mmCIF file of C-alpha atoms and ligand atoms in Angstrom:
data_model
loop_
_atom_site.group_PDB
_atom_site.id
_atom_site.type_symbol
_atom_site.label_atom_id
_atom_site.label_comp_id
_atom_site.label_asym_id
_atom_site.label_seq_id
_atom_site.Cartn_x
_atom_site.Cartn_y
_atom_site.Cartn_z
ATOM 1 C CA MET E 1 144.019 234.318 164.144
ATOM 2 C CA SER E 2 145.538 231.931 161.641
ATOM 3 C CA SER E 3 148.745 232.724 159.792
ATOM 4 C CA ALA E 4 149.001 233.259 156.066
ATOM 5 C CA LEU E 5 151.780 232.326 153.690
ATOM 6 C CA ARG E 6 151.836 233.347 150.037
ATOM 7 C CA LEU E 7 154.407 231.411 148.045
ATOM 8 C CA ALA E 8 155.767 231.790 144.547
ATOM 9 C CA VAL E 9 156.875 228.365 143.322
ATOM 10 C CA ILE E 10 159.409 227.750 140.575
ATOM 11 C CA GLY E 11 159.835 224.023 140.021
ATOM 12 C CA GLY E 12 162.264 224.658 137.174
ATOM 13 C CA ASP E 13 164.077 221.937 135.253
ATOM 14 C CA GLY E 14 164.872 218.255 135.590
ATOM 15 C CA THR E 15 164.108 216.844 139.018
ATOM 16 C CA GLY E 16 163.242 220.337 140.342
ATOM 17 C CA PRO E 17 159.452 219.900 140.040
ATOM 18 C CA GLU E 18 159.581 216.433 141.665
ATOM 19 C CA VAL E 19 161.414 217.590 144.768
ATOM 20 C CA VAL E 20 159.359 220.765 145.021
ATOM 21 C CA ALA E 21 156.177 218.652 145.010
ATOM 22 C CA GLU E 22 157.459 216.797 148.098
ATOM 23 C CA GLY E 23 158.371 220.063 149.832
ATOM 24 C CA LEU E 24 154.870 221.357 149.156
ATOM 25 C CA LYS E 25 153.354 218.105 150.412
ATOM 26 C CA VAL E 26 155.217 218.542 153.707
ATOM 27 C CA LEU E 27 154.194 222.207 153.803
ATOM 28 C CA GLY E 28 150.550 221.160 153.400
ATOM 29 C CA ALA E 29 150.806 218.838 156.393
ATOM 30 C CA ALA E 30 152.618 221.450 158.507
ATOM 31 C CA ALA E 31 150.057 224.080 157.539
ATOM 32 C CA ARG E 32 147.199 221.896 158.793
ATOM 33 C CA LYS E 33 148.985 221.273 162.047
ATOM 34 C CA PHE E 34 149.955 224.884 162.716
ATOM 35 C CA ASP E 35 146.866 226.517 161.243
ATOM 36 C CA ILE E 36 148.586 228.298 158.376
ATOM 37 C CA GLU E 37 146.650 229.374 155.342
ATOM 38 C CA VAL E 38 148.912 228.678 152.384
ATOM 39 C CA SER E 39 148.446 229.970 148.873
ATOM 40 C CA THR E 40 150.858 229.085 146.102
ATOM 41 C CA GLU E 41 151.302 230.295 142.573
ATOM 42 C CA ASP E 42 153.342 228.308 140.074
ATOM 43 C CA PHE E 43 155.735 230.027 137.720
ATOM 44 C CA ASN E 44 156.956 228.260 134.651
ATOM 45 C CA VAL E 45 160.493 229.572 134.509
ATOM 46 C CA SER E 46 162.964 227.041 133.216
ATOM 47 C CA GLY E 47 165.439 226.071 130.559
ATOM 48 C CA ASP E 48 162.580 224.328 128.769
ATOM 49 C CA ARG E 49 160.628 227.560 128.571
ATOM 50 C CA TYR E 50 163.701 229.390 127.296
ATOM 51 C CA LEU E 51 164.095 226.875 124.469
ATOM 52 C CA ALA E 52 160.361 226.723 123.740
ATOM 53 C CA ARG E 53 160.361 230.477 123.251
ATOM 54 C CA GLY E 54 163.167 230.240 120.741
ATOM 55 C CA GLY E 55 166.096 231.007 123.054
ATOM 56 C CA ASP E 56 169.497 230.149 121.558
ATOM 57 C CA PRO E 57 171.046 227.231 123.486
ATOM 58 C CA LYS E 58 174.577 228.539 122.821
ATOM 59 C CA THR E 59 174.374 232.260 123.659
ATOM 60 C CA PRO E 60 171.883 234.271 125.728
ATOM 61 C CA SER E 61 169.449 235.592 123.115
ATOM 62 C CA ILE E 62 166.189 236.211 125.010
ATOM 63 C CA PRO E 63 165.563 236.756 128.723
ATOM 64 C CA VAL E 64 165.203 233.580 130.797
ATOM 65 C CA ILE E 65 163.006 235.706 133.036
ATOM 66 C CA THR E 66 162.024 239.351 132.626
ATOM 67 C CA SER E 67 162.541 242.152 135.146
ATOM 68 C CA GLU E 68 158.754 242.529 135.365
ATOM 69 C CA GLU E 69 158.424 238.877 136.292
ATOM 70 C CA ILE E 70 161.132 239.269 138.930
ATOM 71 C CA GLN E 71 159.556 242.385 140.379
ATOM 72 C CA GLY E 72 156.213 240.517 140.468
ATOM 73 C CA PHE E 73 157.690 238.206 143.124
ATOM 74 C CA ARG E 74 157.629 241.098 145.583
ATOM 75 C CA ARG E 75 153.911 240.333 146.141
ATOM 76 C CA PHE E 76 154.843 237.044 147.802
ATOM 77 C CA ASP E 77 156.151 236.193 151.243
ATOM 78 C CA ALA E 78 158.827 233.939 149.774
ATOM 79 C CA ILE E 79 159.962 232.081 146.678
ATOM 80 C CA TYR E 80 160.457 228.311 146.600
ATOM 81 C CA LEU E 81 162.817 227.151 143.853
ATOM 82 C CA GLY E 82 163.509 223.584 142.685
ATOM 83 C CA ALA E 83 166.401 223.618 140.247
ATOM 84 C CA ILE E 84 167.436 225.370 137.082
ATOM 85 C CA GLY E 85 169.751 223.676 134.592
ATOM 86 C CA HIS E 86 169.284 222.078 131.189
ATOM 87 C CA PRO E 87 171.633 219.632 129.452
ATOM 88 C CA ASP E 88 171.145 221.335 126.055
ATOM 89 C CA ILE E 89 171.812 224.882 127.246
ATOM 90 C CA ALA E 90 175.355 226.249 127.503
ATOM 91 C CA PRO E 91 176.711 226.902 131.004
ATOM 92 C CA GLY E 92 176.068 230.414 132.271
ATOM 93 C CA ILE E 93 172.869 231.201 130.361
ATOM 94 C CA LEU E 94 170.411 229.930 132.952
ATOM 95 C CA GLU E 95 172.654 230.605 135.947
ATOM 96 C CA LYS E 96 173.121 234.259 135.031
ATOM 97 C CA GLY E 97 169.716 234.619 133.397
ATOM 98 C CA LEU E 98 167.732 233.419 136.363
ATOM 99 C CA LEU E 99 169.497 232.613 139.607
ATOM 100 C CA LEU E 100 171.967 235.468 139.691
ATOM 101 C CA ARG E 101 169.425 237.998 138.402
ATOM 102 C CA MET E 102 166.969 237.026 141.108
ATOM 103 C CA ARG E 103 169.675 237.471 143.733
ATOM 104 C CA PHE E 104 170.700 240.867 142.373
ATOM 105 C CA GLU E 105 167.344 242.340 141.411
ATOM 106 C CA LEU E 106 165.640 241.295 144.650
ATOM 107 C CA ASP E 107 168.792 242.306 146.555
ATOM 108 C CA GLN E 108 169.037 238.934 148.304
ATOM 109 C CA TYR E 109 172.340 239.896 149.835
ATOM 110 C CA ILE E 110 172.703 236.951 152.197
ATOM 111 C CA ASN E 111 173.140 233.359 151.121
ATOM 112 C CA LEU E 112 172.475 231.352 154.252
ATOM 113 C CA ARG E 113 173.824 227.819 154.186
ATOM 114 C CA PRO E 114 173.568 225.735 157.341
ATOM 115 C CA VAL E 115 175.965 222.802 157.547
ATOM 116 C CA LYS E 116 174.340 220.331 159.886
ATOM 117 C CA LEU E 117 174.830 216.590 160.063
ATOM 118 C CA TYR E 118 171.564 214.894 161.039
ATOM 119 C CA PRO E 119 171.551 211.640 163.023
ATOM 120 C CA GLY E 120 171.976 208.507 160.960
ATOM 121 C CA VAL E 121 173.399 210.340 157.971
ATOM 122 C CA ASP E 122 176.559 208.929 156.469
ATOM 123 C CA CYS E 123 179.430 211.377 156.937
ATOM 124 C CA PRO E 124 182.626 211.011 154.918
ATOM 125 C CA LEU E 125 184.712 212.321 157.843
ATOM 126 C CA LYS E 126 186.157 209.669 160.093
ATOM 127 C CA ASP E 127 184.931 209.753 163.713
ATOM 128 C CA LYS E 128 182.701 212.813 163.258
ATOM 129 C CA GLY E 129 179.043 212.798 164.237
ATOM 130 C CA PRO E 130 176.065 215.166 164.534
ATOM 131 C CA LYS E 131 177.527 216.895 167.590
ATOM 132 C CA ASP E 132 180.635 217.843 165.586
ATOM 133 C CA ILE E 133 179.029 219.239 162.458
ATOM 134 C CA ASP E 134 176.594 222.030 163.175
ATOM 135 C CA PHE E 135 177.560 225.431 161.853
ATOM 136 C CA VAL E 136 176.238 228.054 159.451
ATOM 137 C CA VAL E 137 177.918 229.773 156.525
ATOM 138 C CA VAL E 138 176.790 233.321 155.741
ATOM 139 C CA ARG E 139 177.840 233.987 152.174
ATOM 140 C CA GLU E 140 177.667 237.508 150.735
ATOM 141 C CA ASN E 141 175.393 237.134 147.702
ATOM 142 C CA THR E 142 175.436 240.311 145.591
ATOM 143 C CA GLU E 143 179.058 241.374 145.039
ATOM 144 C CA ASP E 144 182.551 240.073 144.333
ATOM 145 C CA LEU E 145 183.298 238.183 141.120
ATOM 146 C CA TYR E 146 179.586 237.523 140.642
ATOM 147 C CA CYS E 147 178.890 241.084 139.438
ATOM 148 C CA GLY E 148 179.610 240.102 135.868
ATOM 149 C CA ALA E 149 182.066 242.961 135.381
ATOM 150 C CA GLY E 150 184.873 242.320 132.947
ATOM 151 C CA GLY E 151 185.416 241.590 129.310
ATOM 152 C CA SER E 152 187.679 240.157 126.726
ATOM 153 C CA LEU E 153 189.757 241.519 123.909
ATOM 154 C CA ARG E 154 191.011 239.822 120.744
ATOM 155 C CA ARG E 155 188.866 236.828 121.614
ATOM 156 C CA GLY E 156 189.920 233.597 119.958
ATOM 157 C CA SER E 157 193.298 234.969 118.924
ATOM 158 C CA PRO E 158 196.660 234.079 120.456
ATOM 159 C CA GLN E 159 196.692 237.585 121.939
ATOM 160 C CA GLU E 160 193.413 237.127 123.769
ATOM 161 C CA ILE E 161 193.028 239.008 127.057
ATOM 162 C CA ALA E 162 190.243 238.448 129.569
ATOM 163 C CA THR E 163 189.424 240.280 132.785
ATOM 164 C CA GLN E 164 186.888 239.439 135.462
ATOM 165 C CA GLU E 165 186.546 242.076 138.134
ATOM 166 C CA SER E 166 185.732 241.517 141.751
ATOM 167 C CA ILE E 167 183.637 244.370 143.110
ATOM 168 C CA THR E 168 183.434 244.849 146.862
ATOM 169 C CA THR E 169 181.815 247.734 148.705
ATOM 170 C CA ARG E 170 181.977 248.806 152.317
ATOM 171 C CA PHE E 171 178.172 248.887 152.270
ATOM 172 C CA GLY E 172 177.887 245.307 151.008
ATOM 173 C CA VAL E 173 180.493 243.949 153.401
ATOM 174 C CA GLU E 174 179.068 245.781 156.385
ATOM 175 C CA ARG E 175 175.487 244.613 155.948
ATOM 176 C CA CYS E 176 176.696 241.052 155.521
ATOM 177 C CA CYS E 177 178.925 241.179 158.612
ATOM 178 C CA ARG E 178 176.109 242.691 160.677
ATOM 179 C CA TYR E 179 173.750 239.907 159.622
ATOM 180 C CA ALA E 180 176.343 237.295 160.586
ATOM 181 C CA PHE E 181 177.077 238.888 163.976
ATOM 182 C CA GLU E 182 173.332 239.002 164.715
ATOM 183 C CA LEU E 183 173.029 235.335 163.805
ATOM 184 C CA ALA E 184 175.962 234.412 166.042
ATOM 185 C CA ARG E 185 174.279 236.290 168.879
ATOM 186 C CA GLN E 186 170.954 234.481 168.343
ATOM 187 C CA ARG E 187 172.749 231.144 168.281
ATOM 188 C CA LYS E 188 174.707 232.022 171.420
ATOM 189 C CA ALA E 189 171.379 232.513 173.197
ATOM 190 C CA ARG E 190 170.567 228.917 172.163
ATOM 191 C CA GLY E 191 173.807 227.553 173.652
ATOM 192 C CA TYR E 192 176.247 227.785 170.760
ATOM 193 C CA LYS E 193 179.766 229.143 171.123
ATOM 194 C CA GLY E 194 179.107 232.760 170.127
ATOM 195 C CA MET E 195 181.948 232.903 167.624
ATOM 196 C CA LEU E 196 182.018 234.416 164.151
ATOM 197 C CA THR E 197 184.806 233.367 161.792
ATOM 198 C CA LEU E 198 185.641 235.654 158.886
ATOM 199 C CA VAL E 199 186.935 233.635 155.947
ATOM 200 C CA HIS E 200 188.952 235.452 153.303
ATOM 201 C CA LYS E 201 192.431 235.600 151.825
ATOM 202 C CA THR E 202 193.915 238.725 153.349
ATOM 203 C CA ASN E 203 197.475 237.570 152.701
ATOM 204 C CA VAL E 204 197.016 237.804 148.923
ATOM 205 C CA LEU E 205 193.847 239.832 148.308
ATOM 206 C CA THR E 206 195.355 242.742 150.182
ATOM 207 C CA TYR E 207 192.797 245.389 149.140
ATOM 208 C CA VAL E 208 189.545 243.487 149.304
ATOM 209 C CA GLY E 209 190.665 241.335 152.220
ATOM 210 C CA ASP E 210 191.641 244.467 154.097
ATOM 211 C CA LEU E 211 188.209 246.017 153.504
ATOM 212 C CA TRP E 212 186.533 242.853 154.821
ATOM 213 C CA PHE E 213 188.869 242.555 157.792
ATOM 214 C CA ARG E 214 188.602 246.177 158.928
ATOM 215 C CA THR E 215 184.816 246.204 158.541
ATOM 216 C CA PHE E 216 184.496 242.930 160.440
ATOM 217 C CA GLU E 217 186.699 244.211 163.275
ATOM 218 C CA GLU E 218 185.023 247.611 163.502
ATOM 219 C CA VAL E 219 181.460 246.293 163.487
ATOM 220 C CA GLY E 220 182.300 243.504 165.914
ATOM 221 C CA ARG E 221 184.226 245.683 168.350
ATOM 222 C CA ALA E 222 181.605 248.452 168.385
ATOM 223 C CA ASP E 223 178.352 246.521 168.378
ATOM 224 C CA TYR E 224 179.005 242.842 169.131
ATOM 225 C CA PRO E 225 181.571 242.687 171.937
ATOM 226 C CA ASP E 226 179.768 239.552 173.196
ATOM 227 C CA ILE E 227 180.715 237.664 170.023
ATOM 228 C CA GLN E 228 184.195 236.212 169.685
ATOM 229 C CA ARG E 229 185.892 237.324 166.452
ATOM 230 C CA ASP E 230 187.932 234.783 164.577
ATOM 231 C CA TYR E 231 189.666 234.778 161.188
ATOM 232 C CA ASN E 232 190.683 231.989 158.744
ATOM 233 C CA HIS E 233 192.282 232.166 155.336
ATOM 234 C CA VAL E 234 189.991 230.354 152.901
ATOM 235 C CA ASP E 235 192.474 227.596 152.091
ATOM 236 C CA ALA E 236 193.026 226.870 155.783
ATOM 237 C CA CYS E 237 189.265 226.938 156.318
ATOM 238 C CA CYS E 238 188.871 224.070 153.812
ATOM 239 C CA MET E 239 191.383 222.104 155.817
ATOM 240 C CA TRP E 240 189.614 222.772 159.136
ATOM 241 C CA PHE E 241 186.143 221.946 157.716
ATOM 242 C CA VAL E 242 187.527 218.451 157.195
ATOM 243 C CA LYS E 243 189.821 218.162 160.191
ATOM 244 C CA ASN E 244 187.915 220.007 162.955
ATOM 245 C CA PRO E 245 184.413 220.977 161.842
ATOM 246 C CA GLU E 246 183.336 221.133 165.509
ATOM 247 C CA TYR E 247 185.411 224.306 165.796
ATOM 248 C CA TYR E 248 182.931 226.405 163.782
ATOM 249 C CA ASP E 249 179.819 228.259 164.850
ATOM 250 C CA VAL E 250 179.061 230.978 162.263
ATOM 251 C CA VAL E 251 181.258 231.689 159.243
ATOM 252 C CA VAL E 252 181.003 234.856 157.146
ATOM 253 C CA THR E 253 182.636 235.168 153.753
ATOM 254 C CA SER E 254 182.574 236.732 150.304
ATOM 255 C CA ASN E 255 180.517 235.427 147.409
ATOM 256 C CA LEU E 256 182.940 233.182 145.515
ATOM 257 C CA PHE E 257 184.729 231.826 148.575
ATOM 258 C CA GLY E 258 181.290 231.111 150.046
ATOM 259 C CA ASP E 259 180.236 229.296 146.893
ATOM 260 C CA ILE E 260 183.238 227.010 147.103
ATOM 261 C CA ILE E 261 183.361 226.278 150.818
ATOM 262 C CA THR E 262 179.638 225.519 150.965
ATOM 263 C CA ASP E 263 180.006 222.689 148.466
ATOM 264 C CA LEU E 264 182.576 221.250 150.837
ATOM 265 C CA GLY E 265 180.161 221.968 153.685
ATOM 266 C CA ALA E 266 177.374 220.131 151.833
ATOM 267 C CA MET E 267 179.565 217.047 151.489
ATOM 268 C CA ILE E 268 180.437 216.829 155.180
ATOM 269 C CA GLN E 269 176.752 217.094 156.108
ATOM 270 C CA GLY E 270 175.882 214.138 153.896
ATOM 271 C CA GLY E 271 175.826 215.502 150.360
ATOM 272 C CA MET E 272 173.561 217.245 147.893
ATOM 273 C CA GLY E 273 170.622 215.075 148.914
ATOM 274 C CA ILE E 274 170.327 217.018 152.157
ATOM 275 C CA ALA E 275 171.942 220.465 151.677
ATOM 276 C CA ALA E 276 169.609 223.469 151.481
ATOM 277 C CA GLY E 277 170.096 227.202 151.338
ATOM 278 C CA GLY E 278 168.302 230.517 151.418
ATOM 279 C CA ASN E 279 168.921 233.649 149.370
ATOM 280 C CA LEU E 280 167.770 236.264 151.817
ATOM 281 C CA ASN E 281 166.797 239.871 151.657
ATOM 282 C CA PRO E 282 166.353 240.400 155.407
ATOM 283 C CA ASP E 283 165.337 244.065 155.033
ATOM 284 C CA PRO E 284 161.721 245.142 155.639
ATOM 285 C CA GLY E 285 159.702 244.295 152.536
ATOM 286 C CA GLY E 286 162.457 242.053 151.201
ATOM 287 C CA VAL E 287 161.533 238.742 149.571
ATOM 288 C CA SER E 288 163.754 235.708 149.952
ATOM 289 C CA MET E 289 164.216 232.554 147.902
ATOM 290 C CA PHE E 290 164.861 229.036 149.220
ATOM 291 C CA GLU E 291 166.320 226.137 147.298
ATOM 292 C CA PRO E 292 168.031 222.782 147.567
ATOM 293 C CA ILE E 293 171.721 223.391 146.780
ATOM 294 C CA GLY E 294 171.914 220.539 144.253
ATOM 295 C CA GLY E 295 171.137 220.900 140.553
ATOM 296 C CA SER E 296 168.484 219.604 138.159
ATOM 297 C CA ALA E 297 169.995 216.073 137.864
ATOM 298 C CA PRO E 298 168.701 215.395 134.306
ATOM 299 C CA LYS E 299 169.616 211.713 134.374
ATOM 300 C CA TYR E 300 167.317 211.035 137.333
ATOM 301 C CA THR E 301 164.373 213.052 136.025
ATOM 302 C CA GLY E 302 160.941 211.456 136.192
ATOM 303 C CA LYS E 303 162.185 208.232 137.811
ATOM 304 C CA ASN E 304 161.027 208.874 141.386
ATOM 305 C CA VAL E 305 164.572 208.230 142.618
ATOM 306 C CA ILE E 306 165.887 211.701 143.507
ATOM 307 C CA ASN E 307 166.144 212.581 147.189
ATOM 308 C CA PRO E 308 163.697 215.363 148.093
ATOM 309 C CA MET E 309 165.180 215.849 151.570
ATOM 310 C CA ALA E 310 167.174 218.949 150.542
ATOM 311 C CA ALA E 311 164.045 220.521 149.088
ATOM 312 C CA ILE E 312 162.130 219.631 152.250
ATOM 313 C CA GLY E 313 165.001 221.185 154.232
ATOM 314 C CA ALA E 314 164.690 224.313 152.081
ATOM 315 C CA MET E 315 161.000 224.382 153.001
ATOM 316 C CA ALA E 316 161.884 224.148 156.711
ATOM 317 C CA MET E 317 164.229 227.115 156.260
ATOM 318 C CA LEU E 318 161.586 229.002 154.283
ATOM 319 C CA LEU E 319 159.131 228.632 157.152
ATOM 320 C CA GLN E 320 161.679 229.504 159.842
ATOM 321 C CA GLN E 321 163.057 232.542 158.028
ATOM 322 C CA THR E 322 159.726 233.865 156.795
ATOM 323 C CA GLY E 323 158.357 233.455 160.300
ATOM 324 C CA ARG E 324 161.208 235.550 161.659
ATOM 325 C CA HIS E 325 160.873 238.104 158.880
ATOM 326 C CA LYS E 326 157.120 238.526 159.414
ATOM 327 C CA SER E 327 157.335 238.049 163.206
ATOM 328 C CA ASP E 328 154.926 235.137 162.869
ATOM 329 C CA GLU E 329 155.617 232.436 165.438
ATOM 330 C CA SER E 330 153.377 229.807 163.852
ATOM 331 C CA LEU E 331 155.519 229.847 160.739
ATOM 332 C CA THR E 332 158.740 229.568 162.712
ATOM 333 C CA ARG E 333 157.350 226.743 164.802
ATOM 334 C CA ALA E 334 156.115 224.945 161.694
ATOM 335 C CA GLY E 335 159.636 225.255 160.234
ATOM 336 C CA ASP E 336 161.183 223.850 163.419
ATOM 337 C CA ALA E 337 158.723 220.955 163.316
ATOM 338 C CA VAL E 338 159.609 220.158 159.701
ATOM 339 C CA GLU E 339 163.295 220.234 160.607
ATOM 340 C CA ALA E 340 162.675 217.892 163.537
ATOM 341 C CA ALA E 341 160.772 215.508 161.235
ATOM 342 C CA ILE E 342 163.708 215.533 158.792
ATOM 343 C CA ALA E 343 166.079 214.661 161.640
ATOM 344 C CA GLN E 344 163.832 211.716 162.548
ATOM 345 C CA ALA E 345 163.428 210.570 158.947
ATOM 346 C CA CYS E 346 167.145 210.546 158.115
ATOM 347 C CA PRO E 347 168.096 207.447 160.146
ATOM 348 C CA ARG E 348 165.412 205.496 158.264
ATOM 349 C CA LEU E 349 167.096 205.969 154.901
ATOM 350 C CA PRO E 350 169.988 203.594 154.188
ATOM 351 C CA SER E 351 171.533 206.299 151.989
ATOM 352 C CA LEU E 352 170.760 209.869 150.962
ATOM 353 C CA SER E 353 171.932 209.262 147.396
ATOM 354 C CA ALA E 354 169.533 209.165 144.477
ATOM 355 C CA GLY E 355 168.295 205.626 143.809
ATOM 356 C CA ARG E 356 169.749 204.214 147.038
ATOM 357 C CA MET E 357 167.301 205.554 149.590
ATOM 358 C CA GLY E 358 165.437 202.267 149.974
ATOM 359 C CA MET E 359 162.290 204.086 148.835
ATOM 360 C CA GLY E 360 161.189 206.519 146.161
ATOM 361 C CA THR E 361 161.040 210.314 146.075
ATOM 362 C CA THR E 362 157.351 210.434 146.979
ATOM 363 C CA GLU E 363 157.785 207.896 149.813
ATOM 364 C CA VAL E 364 160.460 210.077 151.410
ATOM 365 C CA GLY E 365 157.962 212.943 151.362
ATOM 366 C CA ASP E 366 155.321 210.683 152.909
ATOM 367 C CA LEU E 367 157.759 209.555 155.597
ATOM 368 C CA VAL E 368 158.512 213.138 156.639
ATOM 369 C CA VAL E 369 154.774 213.916 156.699
ATOM 370 C CA SER E 370 154.138 210.878 158.900
ATOM 371 C CA LEU E 371 156.771 212.048 161.395
ATOM 372 C CA LEU E 372 155.478 215.598 161.562
HETATM 373 C C1 IPM F 1 175.224 228.042 143.979
HETATM 374 C C2 IPM F 1 175.511 227.733 142.557
HETATM 375 C C3 IPM F 1 175.465 229.020 141.750
HETATM 376 C C4 IPM F 1 176.528 229.943 142.313
HETATM 377 C C5 IPM F 1 175.631 228.842 140.251
HETATM 378 C C6 IPM F 1 174.612 227.861 139.692
HETATM 379 C C7 IPM F 1 175.557 230.156 139.525
HETATM 380 O O1 IPM F 1 176.736 227.082 142.414
HETATM 381 O O2 IPM F 1 174.103 228.524 144.268
HETATM 382 O O3 IPM F 1 176.089 227.813 144.825
HETATM 383 O O4 IPM F 1 177.685 229.890 141.878
HETATM 384 O O5 IPM F 1 176.208 230.742 143.181
HETATM 385 MN MN1 MN F 2 177.697 226.666 144.287
#
């Protein structure tokens, strides 16, 4: 019996559609090889659509996407996203109006961000190579300062007050820690260290840090005694990512800390041209969304110079994770094959930066296909 994969595709803004096209090209080739029947549906959700419908570029005036549209994604096995971001639209409108709403309304409570240096990729860290940089960050994706709770008073006056509340629940922390412990266990079976590092700031965030720390310890002690528990303050973690990245196996952290440390992670694995992530709802019936971590890069749009490798990496993750979620080995194997082709393609690019790859966007896609 052949496998089936139903994908919702959101190319989005800027270079998003260009890189998504390469990811889909690679998917097509992998599908032929692994006998997967793929169906895709394109969704025009973007800053352009927001403006075309009369959305105010300065303040959120109409929905970027409706709840009905979001709920409609539940029919799919996964969502493949290019990039959202428009130079004429004020910061926050598209981020909150699309990306964060998708995460919240589809309860994608894990943001999975592997930090892996492929062979031949330029690393800014002195004397570090692929064997040193190979860990995964599990970022909580539905709580913390991202809830949007807060407000301001006397705005624009000298007496202005603003609050932004960080909301953390035992439920949210526990499900995230459990996911991370499971992942550490799966990796241990594949020869990794079997260590989970909690990253927080317990010395200053004494309430929220305490909730994270106790939950982490309790869950680990009771159900994952085979996994070594480790703790770093977030500032120290930034230092170690640079100094001793080989130390890490799996890292688990809260939403904002995870946002910040994964940009650092992306840089040590070769930059935004290669970094990919997944917004996962690992529960039964959950639908997950995969994306390159980089943005819409307006200045490179339509020039065939942007690097699609991160989007192709997001496609590899999509296949691997969806395969696990649906217990479909062909999908997982197809994802592993795409990842292996990326690892072989990387040494052939003189640089992963836009415009310096020695070939165009579409040629990078072709190269990965040829190595599959
Ligand atoms: C990311 C991005 C988003 C985040 C922005 C665009 C809202 O930086 O996915 O890391 O902060 O989560
Ligand atoms: Mn970010």
